[in-house]
Tab-separated table of C-alpha atoms and ligand atoms in Angstrom:
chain	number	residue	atom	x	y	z
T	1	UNK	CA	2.254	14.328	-20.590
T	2	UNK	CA	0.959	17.960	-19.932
T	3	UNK	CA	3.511	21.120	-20.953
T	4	UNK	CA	4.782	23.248	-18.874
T	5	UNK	CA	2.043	25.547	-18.904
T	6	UNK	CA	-0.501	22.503	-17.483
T	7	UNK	CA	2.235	22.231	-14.898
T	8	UNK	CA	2.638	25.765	-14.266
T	9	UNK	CA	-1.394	25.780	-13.777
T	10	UNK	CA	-0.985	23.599	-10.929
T	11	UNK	CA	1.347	25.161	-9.067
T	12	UNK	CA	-0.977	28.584	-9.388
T	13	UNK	CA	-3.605	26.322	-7.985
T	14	UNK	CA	-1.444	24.678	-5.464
T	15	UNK	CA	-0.471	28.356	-4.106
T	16	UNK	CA	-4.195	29.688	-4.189
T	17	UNK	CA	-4.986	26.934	-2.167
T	18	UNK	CA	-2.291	26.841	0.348
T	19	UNK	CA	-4.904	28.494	3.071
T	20	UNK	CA	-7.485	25.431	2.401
T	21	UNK	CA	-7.560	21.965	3.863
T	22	UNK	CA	-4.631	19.215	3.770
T	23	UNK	CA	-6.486	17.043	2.146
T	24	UNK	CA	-7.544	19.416	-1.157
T	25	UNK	CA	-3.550	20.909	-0.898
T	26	UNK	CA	-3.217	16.727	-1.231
T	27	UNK	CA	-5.320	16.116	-3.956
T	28	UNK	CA	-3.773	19.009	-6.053
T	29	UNK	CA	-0.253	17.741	-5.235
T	30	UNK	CA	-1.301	14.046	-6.664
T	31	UNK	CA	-2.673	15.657	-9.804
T	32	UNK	CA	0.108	17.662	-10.409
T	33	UNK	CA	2.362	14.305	-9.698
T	34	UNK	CA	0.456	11.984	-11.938
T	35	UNK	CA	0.644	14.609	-14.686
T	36	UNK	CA	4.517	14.222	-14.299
T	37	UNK	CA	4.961	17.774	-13.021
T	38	UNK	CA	7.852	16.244	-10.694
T	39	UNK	CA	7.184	19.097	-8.518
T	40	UNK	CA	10.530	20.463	-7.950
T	41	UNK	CA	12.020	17.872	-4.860
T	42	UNK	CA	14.928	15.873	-5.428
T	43	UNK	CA	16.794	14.080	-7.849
T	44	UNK	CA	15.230	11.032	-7.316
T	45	UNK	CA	12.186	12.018	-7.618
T	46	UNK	CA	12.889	13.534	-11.344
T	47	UNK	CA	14.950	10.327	-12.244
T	48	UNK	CA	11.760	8.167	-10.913
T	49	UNK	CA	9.284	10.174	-12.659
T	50	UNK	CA	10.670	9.843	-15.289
T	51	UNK	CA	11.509	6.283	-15.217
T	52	UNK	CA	7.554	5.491	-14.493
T	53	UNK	CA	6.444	7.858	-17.577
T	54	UNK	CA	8.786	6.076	-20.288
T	55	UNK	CA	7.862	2.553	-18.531
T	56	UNK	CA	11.046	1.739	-17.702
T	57	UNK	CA	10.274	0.545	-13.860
T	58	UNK	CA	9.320	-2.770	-15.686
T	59	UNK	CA	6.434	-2.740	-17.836
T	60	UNK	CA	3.699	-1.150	-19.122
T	61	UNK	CA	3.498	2.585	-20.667
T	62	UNK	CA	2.981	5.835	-19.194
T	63	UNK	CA	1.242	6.300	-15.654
T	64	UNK	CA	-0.916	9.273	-16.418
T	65	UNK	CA	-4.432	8.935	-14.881
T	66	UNK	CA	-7.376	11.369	-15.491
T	67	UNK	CA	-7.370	13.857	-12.352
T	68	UNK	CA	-11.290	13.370	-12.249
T	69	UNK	CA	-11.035	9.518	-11.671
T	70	UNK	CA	-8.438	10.072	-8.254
T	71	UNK	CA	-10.695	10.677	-5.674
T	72	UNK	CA	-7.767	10.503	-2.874
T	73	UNK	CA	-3.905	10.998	-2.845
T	74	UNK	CA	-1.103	10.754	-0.366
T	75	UNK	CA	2.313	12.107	-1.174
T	76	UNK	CA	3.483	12.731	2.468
T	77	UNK	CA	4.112	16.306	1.346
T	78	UNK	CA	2.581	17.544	3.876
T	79	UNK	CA	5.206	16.738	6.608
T	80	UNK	CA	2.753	14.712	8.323
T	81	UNK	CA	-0.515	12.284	8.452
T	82	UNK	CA	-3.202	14.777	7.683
T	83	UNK	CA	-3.444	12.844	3.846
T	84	UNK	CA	-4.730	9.858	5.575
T	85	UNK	CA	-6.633	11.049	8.785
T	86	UNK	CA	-6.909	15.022	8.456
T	87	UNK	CA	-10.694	14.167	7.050
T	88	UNK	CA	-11.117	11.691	9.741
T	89	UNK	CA	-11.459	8.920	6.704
T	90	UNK	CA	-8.371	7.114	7.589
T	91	UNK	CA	-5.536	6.795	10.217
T	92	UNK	CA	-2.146	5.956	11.343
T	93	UNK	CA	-1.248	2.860	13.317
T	94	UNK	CA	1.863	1.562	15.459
T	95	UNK	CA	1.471	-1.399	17.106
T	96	UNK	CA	2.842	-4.640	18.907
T	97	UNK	CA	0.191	-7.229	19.225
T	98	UNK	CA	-2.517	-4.943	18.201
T	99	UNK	CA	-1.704	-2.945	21.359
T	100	UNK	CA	-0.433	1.217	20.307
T	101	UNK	CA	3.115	1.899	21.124
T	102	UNK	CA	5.397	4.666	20.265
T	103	UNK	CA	8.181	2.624	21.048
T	104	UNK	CA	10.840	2.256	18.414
T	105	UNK	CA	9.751	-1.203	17.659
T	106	UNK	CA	7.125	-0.008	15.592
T	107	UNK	CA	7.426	3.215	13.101
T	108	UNK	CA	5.762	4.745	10.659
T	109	UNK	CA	6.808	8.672	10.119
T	110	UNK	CA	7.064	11.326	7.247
T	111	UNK	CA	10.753	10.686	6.351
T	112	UNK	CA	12.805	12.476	3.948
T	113	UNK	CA	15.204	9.255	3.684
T	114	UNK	CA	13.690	8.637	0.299
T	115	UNK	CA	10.826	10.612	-2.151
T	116	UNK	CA	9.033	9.141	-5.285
T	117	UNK	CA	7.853	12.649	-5.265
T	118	UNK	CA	8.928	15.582	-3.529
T	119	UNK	CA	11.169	15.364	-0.934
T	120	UNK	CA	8.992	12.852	1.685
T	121	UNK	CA	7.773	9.760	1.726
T	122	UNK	CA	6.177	7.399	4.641
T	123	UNK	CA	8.552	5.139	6.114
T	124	UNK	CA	7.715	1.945	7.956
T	125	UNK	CA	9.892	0.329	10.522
T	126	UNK	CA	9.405	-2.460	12.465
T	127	UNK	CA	11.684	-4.898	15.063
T	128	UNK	CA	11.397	-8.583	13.606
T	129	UNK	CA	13.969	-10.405	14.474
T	130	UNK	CA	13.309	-14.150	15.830
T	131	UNK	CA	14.873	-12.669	19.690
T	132	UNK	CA	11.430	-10.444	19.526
T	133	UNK	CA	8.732	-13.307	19.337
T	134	UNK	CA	6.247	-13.179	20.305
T	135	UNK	CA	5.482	-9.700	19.548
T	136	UNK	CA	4.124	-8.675	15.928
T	137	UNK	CA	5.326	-5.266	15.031
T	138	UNK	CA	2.956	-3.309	12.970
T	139	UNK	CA	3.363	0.179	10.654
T	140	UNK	CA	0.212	0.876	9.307
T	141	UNK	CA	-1.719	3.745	7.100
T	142	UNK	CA	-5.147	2.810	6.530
T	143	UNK	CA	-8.281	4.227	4.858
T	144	UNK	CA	-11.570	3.485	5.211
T	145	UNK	CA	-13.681	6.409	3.813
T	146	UNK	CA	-13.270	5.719	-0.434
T	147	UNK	CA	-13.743	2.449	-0.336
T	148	UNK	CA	-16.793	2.549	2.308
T	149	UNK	CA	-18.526	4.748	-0.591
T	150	UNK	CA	-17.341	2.694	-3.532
T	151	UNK	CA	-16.919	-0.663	-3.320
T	152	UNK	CA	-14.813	-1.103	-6.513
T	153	UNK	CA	-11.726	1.046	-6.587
T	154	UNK	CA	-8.747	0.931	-7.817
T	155	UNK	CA	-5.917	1.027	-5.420
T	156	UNK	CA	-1.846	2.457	-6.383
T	157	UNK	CA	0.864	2.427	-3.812
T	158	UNK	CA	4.570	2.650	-5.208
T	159	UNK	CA	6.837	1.327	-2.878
T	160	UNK	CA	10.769	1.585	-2.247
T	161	UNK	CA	12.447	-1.063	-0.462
T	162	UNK	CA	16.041	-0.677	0.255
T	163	UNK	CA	17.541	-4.196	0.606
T	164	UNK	CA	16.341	-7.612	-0.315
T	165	UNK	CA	14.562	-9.577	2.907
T	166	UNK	CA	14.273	-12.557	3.833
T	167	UNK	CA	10.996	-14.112	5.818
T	168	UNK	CA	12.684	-17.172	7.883
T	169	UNK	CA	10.349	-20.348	6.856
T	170	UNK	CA	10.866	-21.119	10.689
T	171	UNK	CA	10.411	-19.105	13.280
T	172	UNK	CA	11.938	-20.228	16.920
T	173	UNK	CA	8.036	-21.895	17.662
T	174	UNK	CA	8.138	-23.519	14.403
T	175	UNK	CA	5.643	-20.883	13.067
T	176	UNK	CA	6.563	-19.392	9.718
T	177	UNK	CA	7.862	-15.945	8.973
T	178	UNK	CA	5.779	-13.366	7.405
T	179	UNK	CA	5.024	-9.516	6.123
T	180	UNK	CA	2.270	-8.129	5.367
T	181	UNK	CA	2.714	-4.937	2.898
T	182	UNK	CA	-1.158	-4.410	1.701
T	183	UNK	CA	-4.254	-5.354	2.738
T	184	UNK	CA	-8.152	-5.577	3.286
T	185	UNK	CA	-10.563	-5.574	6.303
T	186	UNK	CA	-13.800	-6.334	6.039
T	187	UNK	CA	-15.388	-4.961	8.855
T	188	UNK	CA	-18.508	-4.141	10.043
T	189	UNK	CA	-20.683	-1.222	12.427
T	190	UNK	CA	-21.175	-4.325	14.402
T	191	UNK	CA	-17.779	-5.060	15.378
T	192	UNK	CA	-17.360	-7.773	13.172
T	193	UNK	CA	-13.634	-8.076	11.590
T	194	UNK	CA	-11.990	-10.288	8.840
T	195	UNK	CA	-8.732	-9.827	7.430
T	196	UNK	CA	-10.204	-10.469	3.640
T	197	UNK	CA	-7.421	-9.822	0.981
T	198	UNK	CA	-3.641	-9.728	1.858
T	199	UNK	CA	-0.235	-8.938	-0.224
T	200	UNK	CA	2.497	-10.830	1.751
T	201	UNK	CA	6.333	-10.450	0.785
T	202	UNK	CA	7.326	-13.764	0.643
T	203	UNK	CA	11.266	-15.046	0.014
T	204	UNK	CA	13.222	-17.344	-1.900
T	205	UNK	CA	16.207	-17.587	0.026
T	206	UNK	CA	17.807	-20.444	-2.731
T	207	UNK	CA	17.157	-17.730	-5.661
T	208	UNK	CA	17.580	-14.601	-3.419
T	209	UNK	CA	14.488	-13.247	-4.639
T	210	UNK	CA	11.402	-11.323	-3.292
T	211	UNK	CA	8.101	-11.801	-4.279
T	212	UNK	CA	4.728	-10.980	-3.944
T	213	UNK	CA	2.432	-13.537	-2.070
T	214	UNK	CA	-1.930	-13.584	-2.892
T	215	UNK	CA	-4.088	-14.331	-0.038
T	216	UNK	CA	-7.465	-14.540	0.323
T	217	UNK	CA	-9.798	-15.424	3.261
T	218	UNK	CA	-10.783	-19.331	3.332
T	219	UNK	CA	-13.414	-17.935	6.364
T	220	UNK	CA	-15.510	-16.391	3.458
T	221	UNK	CA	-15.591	-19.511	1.633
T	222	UNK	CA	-12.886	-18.634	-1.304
T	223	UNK	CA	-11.181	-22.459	-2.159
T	224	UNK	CA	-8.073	-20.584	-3.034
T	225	UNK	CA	-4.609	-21.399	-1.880
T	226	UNK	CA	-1.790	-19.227	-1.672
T	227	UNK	CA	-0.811	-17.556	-4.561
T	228	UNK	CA	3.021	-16.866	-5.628
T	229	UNK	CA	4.016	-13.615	-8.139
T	230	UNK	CA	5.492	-14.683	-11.338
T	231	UNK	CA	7.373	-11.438	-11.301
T	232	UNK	CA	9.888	-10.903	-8.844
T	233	UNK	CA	9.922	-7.629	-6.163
T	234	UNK	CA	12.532	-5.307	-7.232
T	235	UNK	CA	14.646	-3.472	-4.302
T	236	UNK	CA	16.827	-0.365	-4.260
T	237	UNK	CA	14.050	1.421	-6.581
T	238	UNK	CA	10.675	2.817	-6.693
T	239	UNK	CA	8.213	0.161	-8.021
T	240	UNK	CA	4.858	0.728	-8.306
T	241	UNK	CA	1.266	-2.085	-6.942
T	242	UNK	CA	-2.095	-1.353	-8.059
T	243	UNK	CA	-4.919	-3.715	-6.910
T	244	UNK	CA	-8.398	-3.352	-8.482
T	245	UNK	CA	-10.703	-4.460	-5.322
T	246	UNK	CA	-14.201	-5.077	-5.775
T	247	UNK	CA	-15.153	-6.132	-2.537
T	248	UNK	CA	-18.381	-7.855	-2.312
T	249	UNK	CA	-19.651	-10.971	-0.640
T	250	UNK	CA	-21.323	-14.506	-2.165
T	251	UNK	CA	-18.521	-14.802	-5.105
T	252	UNK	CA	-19.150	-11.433	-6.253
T	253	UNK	CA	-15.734	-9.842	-5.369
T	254	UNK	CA	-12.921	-8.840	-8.008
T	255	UNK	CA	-8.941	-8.849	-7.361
T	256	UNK	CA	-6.687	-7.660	-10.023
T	257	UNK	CA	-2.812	-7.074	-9.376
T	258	UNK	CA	-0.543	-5.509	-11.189
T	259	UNK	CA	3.473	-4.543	-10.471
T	260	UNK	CA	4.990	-1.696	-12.488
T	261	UNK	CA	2.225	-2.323	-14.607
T	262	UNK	CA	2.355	-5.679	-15.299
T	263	UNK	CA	-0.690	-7.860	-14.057
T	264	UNK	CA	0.645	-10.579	-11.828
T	265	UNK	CA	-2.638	-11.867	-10.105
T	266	UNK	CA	-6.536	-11.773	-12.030
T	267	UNK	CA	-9.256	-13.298	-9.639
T	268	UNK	CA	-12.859	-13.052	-10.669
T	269	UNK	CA	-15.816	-14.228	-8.722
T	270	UNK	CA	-14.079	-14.122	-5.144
T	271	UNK	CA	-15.577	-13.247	-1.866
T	272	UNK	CA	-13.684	-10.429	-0.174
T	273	UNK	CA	-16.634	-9.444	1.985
T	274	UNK	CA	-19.246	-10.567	4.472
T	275	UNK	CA	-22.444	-11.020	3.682
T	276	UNK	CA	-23.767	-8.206	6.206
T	277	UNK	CA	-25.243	-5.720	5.443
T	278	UNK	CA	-23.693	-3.485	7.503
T	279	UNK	CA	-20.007	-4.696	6.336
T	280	UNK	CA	-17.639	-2.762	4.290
T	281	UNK	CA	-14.015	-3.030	3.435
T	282	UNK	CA	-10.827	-0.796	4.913
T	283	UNK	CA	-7.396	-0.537	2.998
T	284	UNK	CA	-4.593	-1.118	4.670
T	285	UNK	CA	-0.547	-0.189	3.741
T	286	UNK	CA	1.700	-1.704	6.157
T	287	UNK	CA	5.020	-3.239	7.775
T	288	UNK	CA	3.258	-5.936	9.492
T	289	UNK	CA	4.987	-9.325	10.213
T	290	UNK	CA	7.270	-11.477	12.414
T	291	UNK	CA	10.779	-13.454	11.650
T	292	UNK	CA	12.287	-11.116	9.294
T	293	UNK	CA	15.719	-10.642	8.213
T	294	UNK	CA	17.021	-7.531	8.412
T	295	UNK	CA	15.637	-6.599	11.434
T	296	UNK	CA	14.456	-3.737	11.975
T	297	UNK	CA	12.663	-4.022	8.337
T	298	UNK	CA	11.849	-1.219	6.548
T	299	UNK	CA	10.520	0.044	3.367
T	300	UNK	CA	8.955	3.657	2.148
T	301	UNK	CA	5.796	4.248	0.132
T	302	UNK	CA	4.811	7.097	-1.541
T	303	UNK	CA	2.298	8.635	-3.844
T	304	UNK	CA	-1.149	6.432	-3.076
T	305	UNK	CA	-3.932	6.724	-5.254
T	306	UNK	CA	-7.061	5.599	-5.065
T	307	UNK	CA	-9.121	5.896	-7.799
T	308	UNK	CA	-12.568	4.857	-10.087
T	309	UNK	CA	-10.012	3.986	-13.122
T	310	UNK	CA	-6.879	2.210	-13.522
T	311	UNK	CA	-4.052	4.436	-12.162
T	312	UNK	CA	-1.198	3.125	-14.435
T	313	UNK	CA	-2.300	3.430	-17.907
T	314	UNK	CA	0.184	1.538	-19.704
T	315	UNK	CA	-0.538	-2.072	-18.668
E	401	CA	CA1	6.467	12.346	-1.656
């Protein structure tokens, strides 16, 4: 953990550089957050911060990563989306069966309802209820850019969701609940589109408990069912998900998860890509899903990383 002077650095930098792009201003922020410089917002940010630096969110050490291996950062500080498509290496995404909408049935804004850091986060809210089918509500930030350039990257997100949900195991068609919280593409220049590695919330409505769900495409030949988190997902608090993603085609792929730290899913010699040449991978934070209870759902997420080295340094 830096001094106050490291910190005090920073914020020099941070105010020599409030004339330059978002995205810099963004990178600067990150450092200064994942150097625990708290950056002055709210109470809950200090109290989280320093809940995540003593370990205390549920595993694991500090959370310290070397500035020079983050090579992008969203902390929403900016009062807007120019972290995720200022560059134009990312975007912003409210839909209803993949169709845009700025309807209130699917949200994702700055808020200032909750902040890891600062005083914003982004907030996702979207209508689920079973009276909605057939629609599928989706929030979604995405970028494409980092891991376009480097195809294995390490990939933080710390999430805050308010209540404990539950995914109905029937829906009124007989079709089973779901939500979607983090994701990969692979796509390619020639239009080609698989939804390769997914994070669904799952529930356990005997126990009462979230958890995290593992899924990877059986179109690119992985002989993996669905796999369940032995660690269940906290609510009411900040709690951080980093996924290493190698993503590669012909069993060459890597996916490593870890929550607050501690790893909860270790898959070597997967296939998260297609074997194109032109094919890549896009990463993808969302509110995405049908049959949920409560409904509207909604969650927050706040300072993403993504970066060559593990994020979280305690696990
Ligand atoms: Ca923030």
């Amino acid at each position: 953990m830096p001094g106050p002077v490291a910190c005090s650095k920073i914020a020099q930098t941070m105010q020599t550089h409030t004339k330059t792009s978002s995205l810099f201003l963004a990178l600067i922020v990150v450092t200064a957050l994942l150097n625990g410089c708290g950056g002055g917002g709210s109470s809950s940010s200090e109290s989280s911060s320093s809940e995540s630096s003593s370990g205390g969110a549920g595993g694991g050490g500090g959370t310290i990563t070397p500035p020079a291996q983050a090579i992008w950062g969203a902390s929403a500080e900016t009062g807007n989306f120019s972290e995720w498509n200022g560059d134009g290496g990312g975007d912003v995404f409210r839909r209803l069966n993949d169709v845009d909408v700025t309807s209130s049935d699917a949200i994702a804004e700055i808020s200032q309802d909750q902040a890891r850091s600062g005083q914003r986060s982004v907030k996702f809210s979207i209508r689920t209820d079973p009276a909605f089918y057939p629609n599928a509500a989706k929030a979604q930030v995405v970028r494409w850019n980092e891991p376009r350039q480097n195809t294995d990257l390490y990939y933080s997100v710390w999430f805050f969701i308010p209540q404990l949900f539950d995914v109905y195991p029937e829906g009124p068609d007989r079709g089973q609940g779901w939500l979607n919280m983090f994701q990969f593409h692979s796509v390619s220049d020639a239009g080609r589109v698989h939804s390769g590695v997914v994070l669904f919330g799952r529930s356990n409505p005997i126990a009462r408990t979230n958890y995290f769900e593992l899924f990877l495409s059986p179109d690119f030949g992985n002989n993996i069912g669905p796999l369940n988190s032995p660690v269940d997902m906290p609510f009411g608090r900040w709690f951080n998900v980093e996924m290493r993603m190698k993503c590669a085609a012909n069993g060459q792929g890597l996916v490593q998860v870890w929550q607050d730290g501690v790893q909860i899913f270790n898959l070597p010699n997967v296939t998260t890509n297609q074997p194109y040449a032109d094919a890549y991978c896009h990463w993808m934070v969302n509110a995405y899903g049908q049959f949920i209870s409560p409904s509207p759902t909604v969650f927050y997420v706040d300072d993403l990383v993504i970066s060559t080295g593990r994020v979280w340094q305690g696990g």
